[in-house]
mmCIF file of C-alpha atoms in Angstrom:
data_model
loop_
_atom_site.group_PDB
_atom_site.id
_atom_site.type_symbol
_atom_site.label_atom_id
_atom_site.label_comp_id
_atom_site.label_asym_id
_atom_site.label_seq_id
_atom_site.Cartn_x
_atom_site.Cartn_y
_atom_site.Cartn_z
ATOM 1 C CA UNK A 3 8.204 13.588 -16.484
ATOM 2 C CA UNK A 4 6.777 11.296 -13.833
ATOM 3 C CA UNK A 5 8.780 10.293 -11.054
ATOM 4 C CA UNK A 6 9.850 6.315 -11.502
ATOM 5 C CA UNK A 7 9.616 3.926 -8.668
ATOM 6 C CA UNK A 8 11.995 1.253 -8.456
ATOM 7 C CA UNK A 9 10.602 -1.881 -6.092
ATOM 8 C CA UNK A 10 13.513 -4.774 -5.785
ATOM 9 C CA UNK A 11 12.157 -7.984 -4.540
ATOM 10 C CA UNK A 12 14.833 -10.685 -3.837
ATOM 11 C CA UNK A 13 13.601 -14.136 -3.614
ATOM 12 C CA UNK A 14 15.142 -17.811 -2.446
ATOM 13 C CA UNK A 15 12.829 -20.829 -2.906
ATOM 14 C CA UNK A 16 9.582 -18.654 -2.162
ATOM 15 C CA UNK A 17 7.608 -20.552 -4.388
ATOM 16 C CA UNK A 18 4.069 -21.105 -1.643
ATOM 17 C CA UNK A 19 4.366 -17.079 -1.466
ATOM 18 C CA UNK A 20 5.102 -16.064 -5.083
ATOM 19 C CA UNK A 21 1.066 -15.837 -6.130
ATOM 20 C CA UNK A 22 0.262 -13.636 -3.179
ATOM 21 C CA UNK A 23 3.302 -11.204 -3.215
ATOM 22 C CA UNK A 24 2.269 -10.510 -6.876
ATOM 23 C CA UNK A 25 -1.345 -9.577 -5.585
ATOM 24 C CA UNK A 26 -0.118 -7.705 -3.074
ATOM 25 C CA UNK A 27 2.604 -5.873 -4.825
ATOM 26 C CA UNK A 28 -0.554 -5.039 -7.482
ATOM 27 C CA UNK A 29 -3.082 -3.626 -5.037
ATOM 28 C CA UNK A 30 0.209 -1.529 -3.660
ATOM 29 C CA UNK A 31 0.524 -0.401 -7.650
ATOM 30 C CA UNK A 32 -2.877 0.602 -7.852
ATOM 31 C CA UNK A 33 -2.631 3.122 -5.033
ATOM 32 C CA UNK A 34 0.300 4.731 -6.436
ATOM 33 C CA UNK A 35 -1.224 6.459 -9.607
ATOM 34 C CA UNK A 36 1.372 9.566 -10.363
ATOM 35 C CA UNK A 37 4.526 7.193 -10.569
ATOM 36 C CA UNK A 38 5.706 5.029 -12.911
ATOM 37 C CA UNK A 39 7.095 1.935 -11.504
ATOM 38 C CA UNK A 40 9.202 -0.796 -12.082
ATOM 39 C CA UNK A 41 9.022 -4.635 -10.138
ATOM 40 C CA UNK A 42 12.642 -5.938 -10.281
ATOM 41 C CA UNK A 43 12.734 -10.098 -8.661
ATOM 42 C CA UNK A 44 16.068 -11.235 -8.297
ATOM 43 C CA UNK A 45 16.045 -15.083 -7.645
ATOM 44 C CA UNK A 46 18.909 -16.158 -5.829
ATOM 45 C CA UNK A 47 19.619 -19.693 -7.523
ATOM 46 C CA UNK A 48 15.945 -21.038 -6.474
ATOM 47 C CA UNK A 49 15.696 -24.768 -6.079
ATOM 48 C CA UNK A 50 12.055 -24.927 -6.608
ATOM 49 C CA UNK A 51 9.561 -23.336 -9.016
ATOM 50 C CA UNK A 52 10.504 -19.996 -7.652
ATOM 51 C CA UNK A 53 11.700 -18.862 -11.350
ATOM 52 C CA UNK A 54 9.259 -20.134 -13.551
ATOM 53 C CA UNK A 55 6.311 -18.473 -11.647
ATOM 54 C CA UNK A 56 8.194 -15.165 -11.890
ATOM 55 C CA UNK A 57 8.715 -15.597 -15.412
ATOM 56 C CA UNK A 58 4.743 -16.703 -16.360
ATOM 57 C CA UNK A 59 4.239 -13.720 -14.084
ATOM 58 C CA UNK A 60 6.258 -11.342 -16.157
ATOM 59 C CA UNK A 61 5.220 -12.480 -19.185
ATOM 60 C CA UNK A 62 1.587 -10.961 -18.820
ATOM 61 C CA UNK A 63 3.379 -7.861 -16.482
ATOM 62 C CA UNK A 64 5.683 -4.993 -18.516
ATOM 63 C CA UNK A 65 6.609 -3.098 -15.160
ATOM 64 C CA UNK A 66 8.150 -6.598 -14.301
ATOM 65 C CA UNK A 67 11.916 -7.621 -14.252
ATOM 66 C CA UNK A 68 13.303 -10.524 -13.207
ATOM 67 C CA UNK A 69 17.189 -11.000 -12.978
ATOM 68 C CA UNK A 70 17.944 -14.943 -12.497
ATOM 69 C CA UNK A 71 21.384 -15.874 -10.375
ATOM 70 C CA UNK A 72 23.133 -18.999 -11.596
ATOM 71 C CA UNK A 73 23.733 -20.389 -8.280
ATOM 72 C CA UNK A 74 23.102 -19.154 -5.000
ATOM 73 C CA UNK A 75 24.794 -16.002 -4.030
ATOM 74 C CA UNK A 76 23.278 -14.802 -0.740
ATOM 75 C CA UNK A 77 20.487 -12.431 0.069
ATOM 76 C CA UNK A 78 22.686 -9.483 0.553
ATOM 77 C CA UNK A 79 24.268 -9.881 -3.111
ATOM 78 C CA UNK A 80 20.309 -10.325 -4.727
ATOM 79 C CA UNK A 81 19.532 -6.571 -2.745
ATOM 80 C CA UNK A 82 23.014 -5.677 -4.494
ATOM 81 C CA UNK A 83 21.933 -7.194 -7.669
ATOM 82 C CA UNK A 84 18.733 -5.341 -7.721
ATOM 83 C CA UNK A 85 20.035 -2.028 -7.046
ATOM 84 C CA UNK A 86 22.572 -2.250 -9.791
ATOM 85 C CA UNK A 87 19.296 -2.887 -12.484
ATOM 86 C CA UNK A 88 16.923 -0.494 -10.491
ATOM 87 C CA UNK A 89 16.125 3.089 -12.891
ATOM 88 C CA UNK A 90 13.936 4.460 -10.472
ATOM 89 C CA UNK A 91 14.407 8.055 -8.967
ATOM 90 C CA UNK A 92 13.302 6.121 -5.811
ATOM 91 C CA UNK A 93 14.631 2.575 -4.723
ATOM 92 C CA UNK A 94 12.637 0.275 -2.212
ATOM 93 C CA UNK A 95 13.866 -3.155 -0.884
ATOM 94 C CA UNK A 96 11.501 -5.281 0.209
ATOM 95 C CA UNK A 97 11.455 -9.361 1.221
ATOM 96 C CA UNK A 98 8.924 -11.436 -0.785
ATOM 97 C CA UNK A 99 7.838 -13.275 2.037
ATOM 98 C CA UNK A 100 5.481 -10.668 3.150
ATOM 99 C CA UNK A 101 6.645 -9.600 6.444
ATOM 100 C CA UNK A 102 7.271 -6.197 5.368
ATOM 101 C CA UNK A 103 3.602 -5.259 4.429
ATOM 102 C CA UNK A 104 4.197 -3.732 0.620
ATOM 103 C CA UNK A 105 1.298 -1.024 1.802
ATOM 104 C CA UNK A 106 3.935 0.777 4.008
ATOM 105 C CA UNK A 107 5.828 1.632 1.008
ATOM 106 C CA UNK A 108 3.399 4.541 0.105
ATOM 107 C CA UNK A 109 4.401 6.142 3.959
ATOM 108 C CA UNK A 110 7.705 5.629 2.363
ATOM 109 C CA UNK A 111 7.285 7.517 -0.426
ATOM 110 C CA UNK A 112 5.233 10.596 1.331
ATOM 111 C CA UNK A 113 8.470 10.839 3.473
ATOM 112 C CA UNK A 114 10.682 11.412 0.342
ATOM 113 C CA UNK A 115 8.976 14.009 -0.752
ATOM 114 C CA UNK A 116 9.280 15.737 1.744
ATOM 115 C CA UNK A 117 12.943 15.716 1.568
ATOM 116 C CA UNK A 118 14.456 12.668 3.142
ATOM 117 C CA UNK A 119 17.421 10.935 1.324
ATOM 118 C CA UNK A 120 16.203 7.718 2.743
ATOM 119 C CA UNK A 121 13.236 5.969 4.952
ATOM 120 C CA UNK A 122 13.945 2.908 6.947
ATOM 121 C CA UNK A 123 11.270 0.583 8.424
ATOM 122 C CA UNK A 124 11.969 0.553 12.398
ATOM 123 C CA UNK A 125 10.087 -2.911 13.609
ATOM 124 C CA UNK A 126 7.868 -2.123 16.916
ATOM 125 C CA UNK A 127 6.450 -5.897 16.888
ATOM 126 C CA UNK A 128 7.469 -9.030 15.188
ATOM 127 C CA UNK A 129 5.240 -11.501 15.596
ATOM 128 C CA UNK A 130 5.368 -15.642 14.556
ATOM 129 C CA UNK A 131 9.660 -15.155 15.378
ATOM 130 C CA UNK A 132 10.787 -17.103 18.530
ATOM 131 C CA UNK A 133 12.316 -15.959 21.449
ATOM 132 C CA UNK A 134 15.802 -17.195 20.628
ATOM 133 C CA UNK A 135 15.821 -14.936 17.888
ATOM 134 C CA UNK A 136 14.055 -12.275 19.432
ATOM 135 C CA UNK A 137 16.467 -12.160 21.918
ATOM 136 C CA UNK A 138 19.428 -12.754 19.753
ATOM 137 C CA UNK A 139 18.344 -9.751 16.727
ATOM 138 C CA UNK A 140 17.536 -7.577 19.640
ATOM 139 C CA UNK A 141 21.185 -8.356 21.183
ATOM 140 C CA UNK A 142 23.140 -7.979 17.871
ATOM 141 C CA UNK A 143 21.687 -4.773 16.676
ATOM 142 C CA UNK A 144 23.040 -3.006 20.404
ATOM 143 C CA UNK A 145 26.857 -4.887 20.165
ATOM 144 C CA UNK A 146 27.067 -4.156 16.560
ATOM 145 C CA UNK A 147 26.234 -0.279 17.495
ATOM 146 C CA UNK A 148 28.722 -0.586 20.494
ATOM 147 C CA UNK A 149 31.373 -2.127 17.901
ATOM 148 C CA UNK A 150 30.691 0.279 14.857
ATOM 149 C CA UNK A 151 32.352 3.304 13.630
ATOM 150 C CA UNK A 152 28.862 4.421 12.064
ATOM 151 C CA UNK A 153 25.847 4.459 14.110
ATOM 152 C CA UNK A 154 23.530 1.873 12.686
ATOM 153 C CA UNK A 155 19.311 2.171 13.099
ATOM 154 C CA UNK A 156 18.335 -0.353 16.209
ATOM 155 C CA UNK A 157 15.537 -3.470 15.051
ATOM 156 C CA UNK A 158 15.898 -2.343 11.110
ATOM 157 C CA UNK A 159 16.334 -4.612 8.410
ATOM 158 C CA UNK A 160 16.553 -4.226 4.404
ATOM 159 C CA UNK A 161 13.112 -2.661 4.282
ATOM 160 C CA UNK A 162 13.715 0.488 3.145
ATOM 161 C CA UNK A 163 13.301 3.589 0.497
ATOM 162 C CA UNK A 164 16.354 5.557 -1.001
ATOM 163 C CA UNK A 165 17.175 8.212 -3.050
ATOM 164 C CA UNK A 166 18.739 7.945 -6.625
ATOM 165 C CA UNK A 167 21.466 9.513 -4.776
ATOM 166 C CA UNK A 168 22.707 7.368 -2.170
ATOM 167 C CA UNK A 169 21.999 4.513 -4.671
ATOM 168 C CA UNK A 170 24.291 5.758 -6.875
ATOM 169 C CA UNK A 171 27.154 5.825 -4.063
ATOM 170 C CA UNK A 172 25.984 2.425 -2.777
ATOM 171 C CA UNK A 173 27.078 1.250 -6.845
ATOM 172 C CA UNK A 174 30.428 3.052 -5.993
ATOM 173 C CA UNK A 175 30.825 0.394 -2.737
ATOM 174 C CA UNK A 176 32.370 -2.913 -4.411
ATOM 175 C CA UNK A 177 33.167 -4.384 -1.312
ATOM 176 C CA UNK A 178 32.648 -8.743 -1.432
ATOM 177 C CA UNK A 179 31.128 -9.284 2.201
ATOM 178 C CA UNK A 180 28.062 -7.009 1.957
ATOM 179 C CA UNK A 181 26.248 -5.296 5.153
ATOM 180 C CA UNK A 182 23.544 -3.492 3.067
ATOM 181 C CA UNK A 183 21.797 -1.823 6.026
ATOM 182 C CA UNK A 184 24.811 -0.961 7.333
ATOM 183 C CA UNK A 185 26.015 0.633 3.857
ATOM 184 C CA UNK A 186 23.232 2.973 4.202
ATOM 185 C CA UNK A 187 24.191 4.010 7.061
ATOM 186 C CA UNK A 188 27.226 4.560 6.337
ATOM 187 C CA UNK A 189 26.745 6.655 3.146
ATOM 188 C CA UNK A 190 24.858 9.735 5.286
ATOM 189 C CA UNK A 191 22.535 11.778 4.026
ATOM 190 C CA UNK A 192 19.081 13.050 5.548
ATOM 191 C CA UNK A 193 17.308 9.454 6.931
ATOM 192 C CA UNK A 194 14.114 8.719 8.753
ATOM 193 C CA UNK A 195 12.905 5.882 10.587
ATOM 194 C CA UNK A 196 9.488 4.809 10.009
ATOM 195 C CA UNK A 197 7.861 2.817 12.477
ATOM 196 C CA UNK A 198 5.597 -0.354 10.956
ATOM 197 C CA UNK A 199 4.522 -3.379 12.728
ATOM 198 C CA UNK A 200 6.209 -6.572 11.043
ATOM 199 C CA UNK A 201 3.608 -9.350 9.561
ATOM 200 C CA UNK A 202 4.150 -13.261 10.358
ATOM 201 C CA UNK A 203 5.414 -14.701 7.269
ATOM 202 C CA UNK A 204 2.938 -15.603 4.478
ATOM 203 C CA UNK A 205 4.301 -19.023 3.683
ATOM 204 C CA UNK A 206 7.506 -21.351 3.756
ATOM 205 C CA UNK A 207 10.045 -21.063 6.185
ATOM 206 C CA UNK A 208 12.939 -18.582 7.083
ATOM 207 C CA UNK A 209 16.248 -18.164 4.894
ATOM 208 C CA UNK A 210 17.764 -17.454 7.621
ATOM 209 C CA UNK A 211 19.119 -20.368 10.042
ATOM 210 C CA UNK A 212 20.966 -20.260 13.151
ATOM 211 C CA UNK A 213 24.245 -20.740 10.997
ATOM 212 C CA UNK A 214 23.641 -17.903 8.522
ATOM 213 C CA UNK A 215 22.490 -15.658 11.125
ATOM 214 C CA UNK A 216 25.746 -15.891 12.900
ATOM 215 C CA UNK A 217 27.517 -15.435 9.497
ATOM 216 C CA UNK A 218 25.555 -12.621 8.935
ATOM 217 C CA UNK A 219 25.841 -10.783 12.181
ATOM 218 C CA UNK A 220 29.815 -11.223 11.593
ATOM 219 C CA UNK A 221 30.254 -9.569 8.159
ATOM 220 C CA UNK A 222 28.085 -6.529 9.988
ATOM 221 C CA UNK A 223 30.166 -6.184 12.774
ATOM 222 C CA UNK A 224 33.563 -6.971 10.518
ATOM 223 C CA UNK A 225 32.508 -4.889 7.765
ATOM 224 C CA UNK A 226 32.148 -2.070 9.760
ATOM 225 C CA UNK A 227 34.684 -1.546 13.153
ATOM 226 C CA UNK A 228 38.113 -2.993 13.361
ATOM 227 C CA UNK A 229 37.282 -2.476 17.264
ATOM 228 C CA UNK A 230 37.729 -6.945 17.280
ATOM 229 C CA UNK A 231 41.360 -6.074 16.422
ATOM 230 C CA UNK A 232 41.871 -3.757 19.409
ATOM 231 C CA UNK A 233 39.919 -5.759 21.553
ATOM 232 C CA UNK A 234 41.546 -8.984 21.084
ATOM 233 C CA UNK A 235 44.956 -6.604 21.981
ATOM 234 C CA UNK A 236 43.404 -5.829 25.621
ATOM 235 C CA UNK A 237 42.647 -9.629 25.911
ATOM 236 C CA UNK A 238 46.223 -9.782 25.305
ATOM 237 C CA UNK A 239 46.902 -7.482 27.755
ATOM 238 C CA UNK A 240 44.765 -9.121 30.522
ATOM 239 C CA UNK A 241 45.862 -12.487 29.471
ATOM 240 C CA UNK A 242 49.627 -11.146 29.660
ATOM 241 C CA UNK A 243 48.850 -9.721 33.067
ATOM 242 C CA UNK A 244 47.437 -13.171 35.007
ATOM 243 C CA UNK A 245 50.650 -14.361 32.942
ATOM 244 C CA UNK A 246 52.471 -12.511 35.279
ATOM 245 C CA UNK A 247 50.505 -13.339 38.467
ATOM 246 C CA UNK A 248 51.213 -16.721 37.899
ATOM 247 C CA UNK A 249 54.745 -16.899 37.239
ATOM 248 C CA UNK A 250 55.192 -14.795 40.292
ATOM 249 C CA UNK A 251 53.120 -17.311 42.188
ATOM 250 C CA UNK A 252 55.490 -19.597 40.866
ATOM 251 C CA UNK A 253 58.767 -18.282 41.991
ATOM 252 C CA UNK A 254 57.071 -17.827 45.296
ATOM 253 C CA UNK A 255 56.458 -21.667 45.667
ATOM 254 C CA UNK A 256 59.631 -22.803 44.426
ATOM 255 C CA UNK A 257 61.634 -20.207 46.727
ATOM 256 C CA UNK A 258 59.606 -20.729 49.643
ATOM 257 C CA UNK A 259 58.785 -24.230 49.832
ATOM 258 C CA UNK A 260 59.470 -27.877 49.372
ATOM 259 C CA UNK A 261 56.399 -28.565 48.087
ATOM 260 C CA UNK A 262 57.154 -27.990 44.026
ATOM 261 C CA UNK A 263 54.002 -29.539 42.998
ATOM 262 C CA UNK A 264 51.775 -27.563 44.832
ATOM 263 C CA UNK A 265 51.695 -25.158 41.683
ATOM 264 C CA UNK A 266 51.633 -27.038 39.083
ATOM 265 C CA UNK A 267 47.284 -25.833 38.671
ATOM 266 C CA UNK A 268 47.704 -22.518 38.833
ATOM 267 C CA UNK A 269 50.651 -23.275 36.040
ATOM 268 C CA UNK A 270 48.011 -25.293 33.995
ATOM 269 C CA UNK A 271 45.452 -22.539 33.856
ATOM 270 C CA UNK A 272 47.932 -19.790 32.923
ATOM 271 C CA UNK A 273 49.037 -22.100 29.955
ATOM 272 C CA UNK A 274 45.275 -23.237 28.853
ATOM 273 C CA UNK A 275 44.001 -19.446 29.658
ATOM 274 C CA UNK A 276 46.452 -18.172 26.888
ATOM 275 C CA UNK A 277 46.314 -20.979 24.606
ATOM 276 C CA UNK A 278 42.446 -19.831 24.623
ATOM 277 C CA UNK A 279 43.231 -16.246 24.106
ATOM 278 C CA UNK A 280 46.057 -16.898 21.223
ATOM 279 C CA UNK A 281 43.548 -18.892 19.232
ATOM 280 C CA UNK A 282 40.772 -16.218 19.343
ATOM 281 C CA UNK A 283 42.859 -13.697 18.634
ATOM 282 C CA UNK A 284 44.236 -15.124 15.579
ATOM 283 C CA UNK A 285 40.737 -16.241 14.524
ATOM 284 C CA UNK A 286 39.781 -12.451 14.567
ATOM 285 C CA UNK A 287 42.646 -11.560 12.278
ATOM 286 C CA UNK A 288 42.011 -14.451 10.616
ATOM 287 C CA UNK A 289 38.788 -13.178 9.629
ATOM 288 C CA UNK A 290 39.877 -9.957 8.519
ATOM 289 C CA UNK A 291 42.845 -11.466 6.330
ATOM 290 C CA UNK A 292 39.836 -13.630 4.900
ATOM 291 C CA UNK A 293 38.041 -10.707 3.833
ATOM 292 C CA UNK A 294 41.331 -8.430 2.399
ATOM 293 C CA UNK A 295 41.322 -12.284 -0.029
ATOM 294 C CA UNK A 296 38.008 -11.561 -1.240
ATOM 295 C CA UNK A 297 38.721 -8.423 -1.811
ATOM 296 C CA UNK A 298 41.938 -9.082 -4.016
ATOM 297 C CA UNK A 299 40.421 -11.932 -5.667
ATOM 298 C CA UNK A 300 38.319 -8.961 -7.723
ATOM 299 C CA UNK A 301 35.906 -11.533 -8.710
ATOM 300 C CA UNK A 302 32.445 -10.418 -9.564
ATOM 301 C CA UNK A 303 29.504 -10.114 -7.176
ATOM 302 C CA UNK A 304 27.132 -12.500 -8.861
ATOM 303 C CA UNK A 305 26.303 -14.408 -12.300
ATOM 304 C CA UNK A 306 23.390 -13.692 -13.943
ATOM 305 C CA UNK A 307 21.701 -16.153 -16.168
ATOM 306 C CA UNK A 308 18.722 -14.781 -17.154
ATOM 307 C CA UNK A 309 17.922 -10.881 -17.046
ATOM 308 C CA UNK A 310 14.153 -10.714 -18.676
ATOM 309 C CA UNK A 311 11.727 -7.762 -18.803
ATOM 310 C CA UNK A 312 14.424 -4.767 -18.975
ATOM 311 C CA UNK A 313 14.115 -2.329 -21.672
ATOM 312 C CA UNK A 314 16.636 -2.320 -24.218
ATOM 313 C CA UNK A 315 20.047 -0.391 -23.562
ATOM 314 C CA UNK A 316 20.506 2.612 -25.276
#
């Protein structure tokens, strides 16, 4: 039997690039001859025509699927979506905007054969992406590796290949605040990077705004190192320390002098020093008692309203 390729494609309001990822995603088809292949599009609760182009696409397409969310669930839970429908012996995640150029894919796939459990796209140039973020993704990616019990790849996103058998573990992982890249990390196996340059986006705009960003680069770092919790213990410490100094300082000017006031700044920045630390430290553990709720709540991942294209269940 011929291998299967399995290509997941999440989309959010991608409607200006839907016609040319389709083209694309064909002229990648064409060059890969000995596989069968399978297009799964998970739209993440579109507000424009996203949907409806992907179903008048699929409609004239067999090797298409598209899964539809009923609301918005997040990028991370429409890669998570798509890997739960994917049948292929090989699994790629790719972004429809076009940034990760489909053609790389076949590199992908030479690299598999030759044994690797999974082939990651390593960015050596993004261009059209400002300096803030350049700066800031570049940033992240080192802290989260400082913070992180598993080394993570440096300047890798989603864009990636893996075996049917770290998919299958990935399944296994039913965790609510979702890291994917990290998850693949995390899971092992025999991985390669793959360097690519990154395109400018086709059309549209980014998904990803200065307040998802910082969402996002929180779940990584919480979802993977409880190093927050220890730190905000030696903040403790140090904040427990110039405690000290300051109540010493204290005694010193009440013992010594007349002058009772004289204090009373150093007293003030003691109290507003550790007010500051008390709050952040109880935001970090509020953030992990935030995720054990999710967790608990044992409510699904996503809801799917429409699932179109799949072969019938045996």
């Amino acid at each position: 039997m011929q291998q299967r390729l399995s290509v997941v494609i999440p989309c959010y309001n991608e409607e200006e690039v839907i016609a040319e990822t389709l083209r694309r995603l064909a002229e990648f088809r064409a060059m890969v001859v000995d596989m069968d292949c399978e297009f799964i599009f998970v739209d993440d609760g579109s507000k424009d025509r996203t949907r409806a182009l992907l179903l008048a696409a699929q409609a004239e397409n067999p090797e298409m699927r598209v899964i539809g969310f009923a609301r918005n669930f997040g990028h991370q839970t429409a890669v998570t979506a798509g890997i739960d429908a994917a049948s292929g012996d090989a699994v790629v995640l790719i972004d429809a905007d076009l940034q990760d150029p489909p053609e790389v894919i076949t590199e992908m796939i030479a690299l598999w054969r030759n044994g690797y459990h999974v082939v990651y796209g390593t960015r050596v140039d993004r261009p059209g992406e400002s300096a803030f973020k350049l700066i800031t993704a570049r940033a992240f990616y080192r802290v989260l590796n400082q913070l992180s019990d598993v080394p993570i790849p440096l300047d890798t996103g989603d864009f990636r290949l893996m075996d049917r058998q770290v998919v299958e573990v990935l399944k296994a992982m039913p965790e609510r605040d979702r890291f994917v890249r990290g998850m693949v990390s995390w899971v092992g196996f025999k991985q390669v990077a793959l360097p690519y340059r990154r395109a400018e986006r086709f059309a549209g705009e980014s998904k990803y705004p200065l307040r998802k960003m910082v969402r996002f680069a929180t779940d990584g770092i919480l979802s993977f190192s409880t190093k927050p919790l220890q730190l905000s213990i030696t903040i403790g410490l140090v904040a427990s320390f110039l405690a000290l100094i300051g109540i010493i300082n204290t005694l010193i000017v009440r013992l010594t002098t007349t002058d009772w006031v004289a204090g009373w700044a150093e007293i003030m920045v003691a109290i507003l020093f550790i007010g500051g630390v008390q709050l952040l430290c109880i935001g970090i553990l509020g953030e992990y008692i935030g995720r054990i709720y999710n967790e608990i709540k044992r409510r699904p991942l996503y809801v799917v309203q429409d699932r179109i294209g799949f072969p019938p269940k045996e």
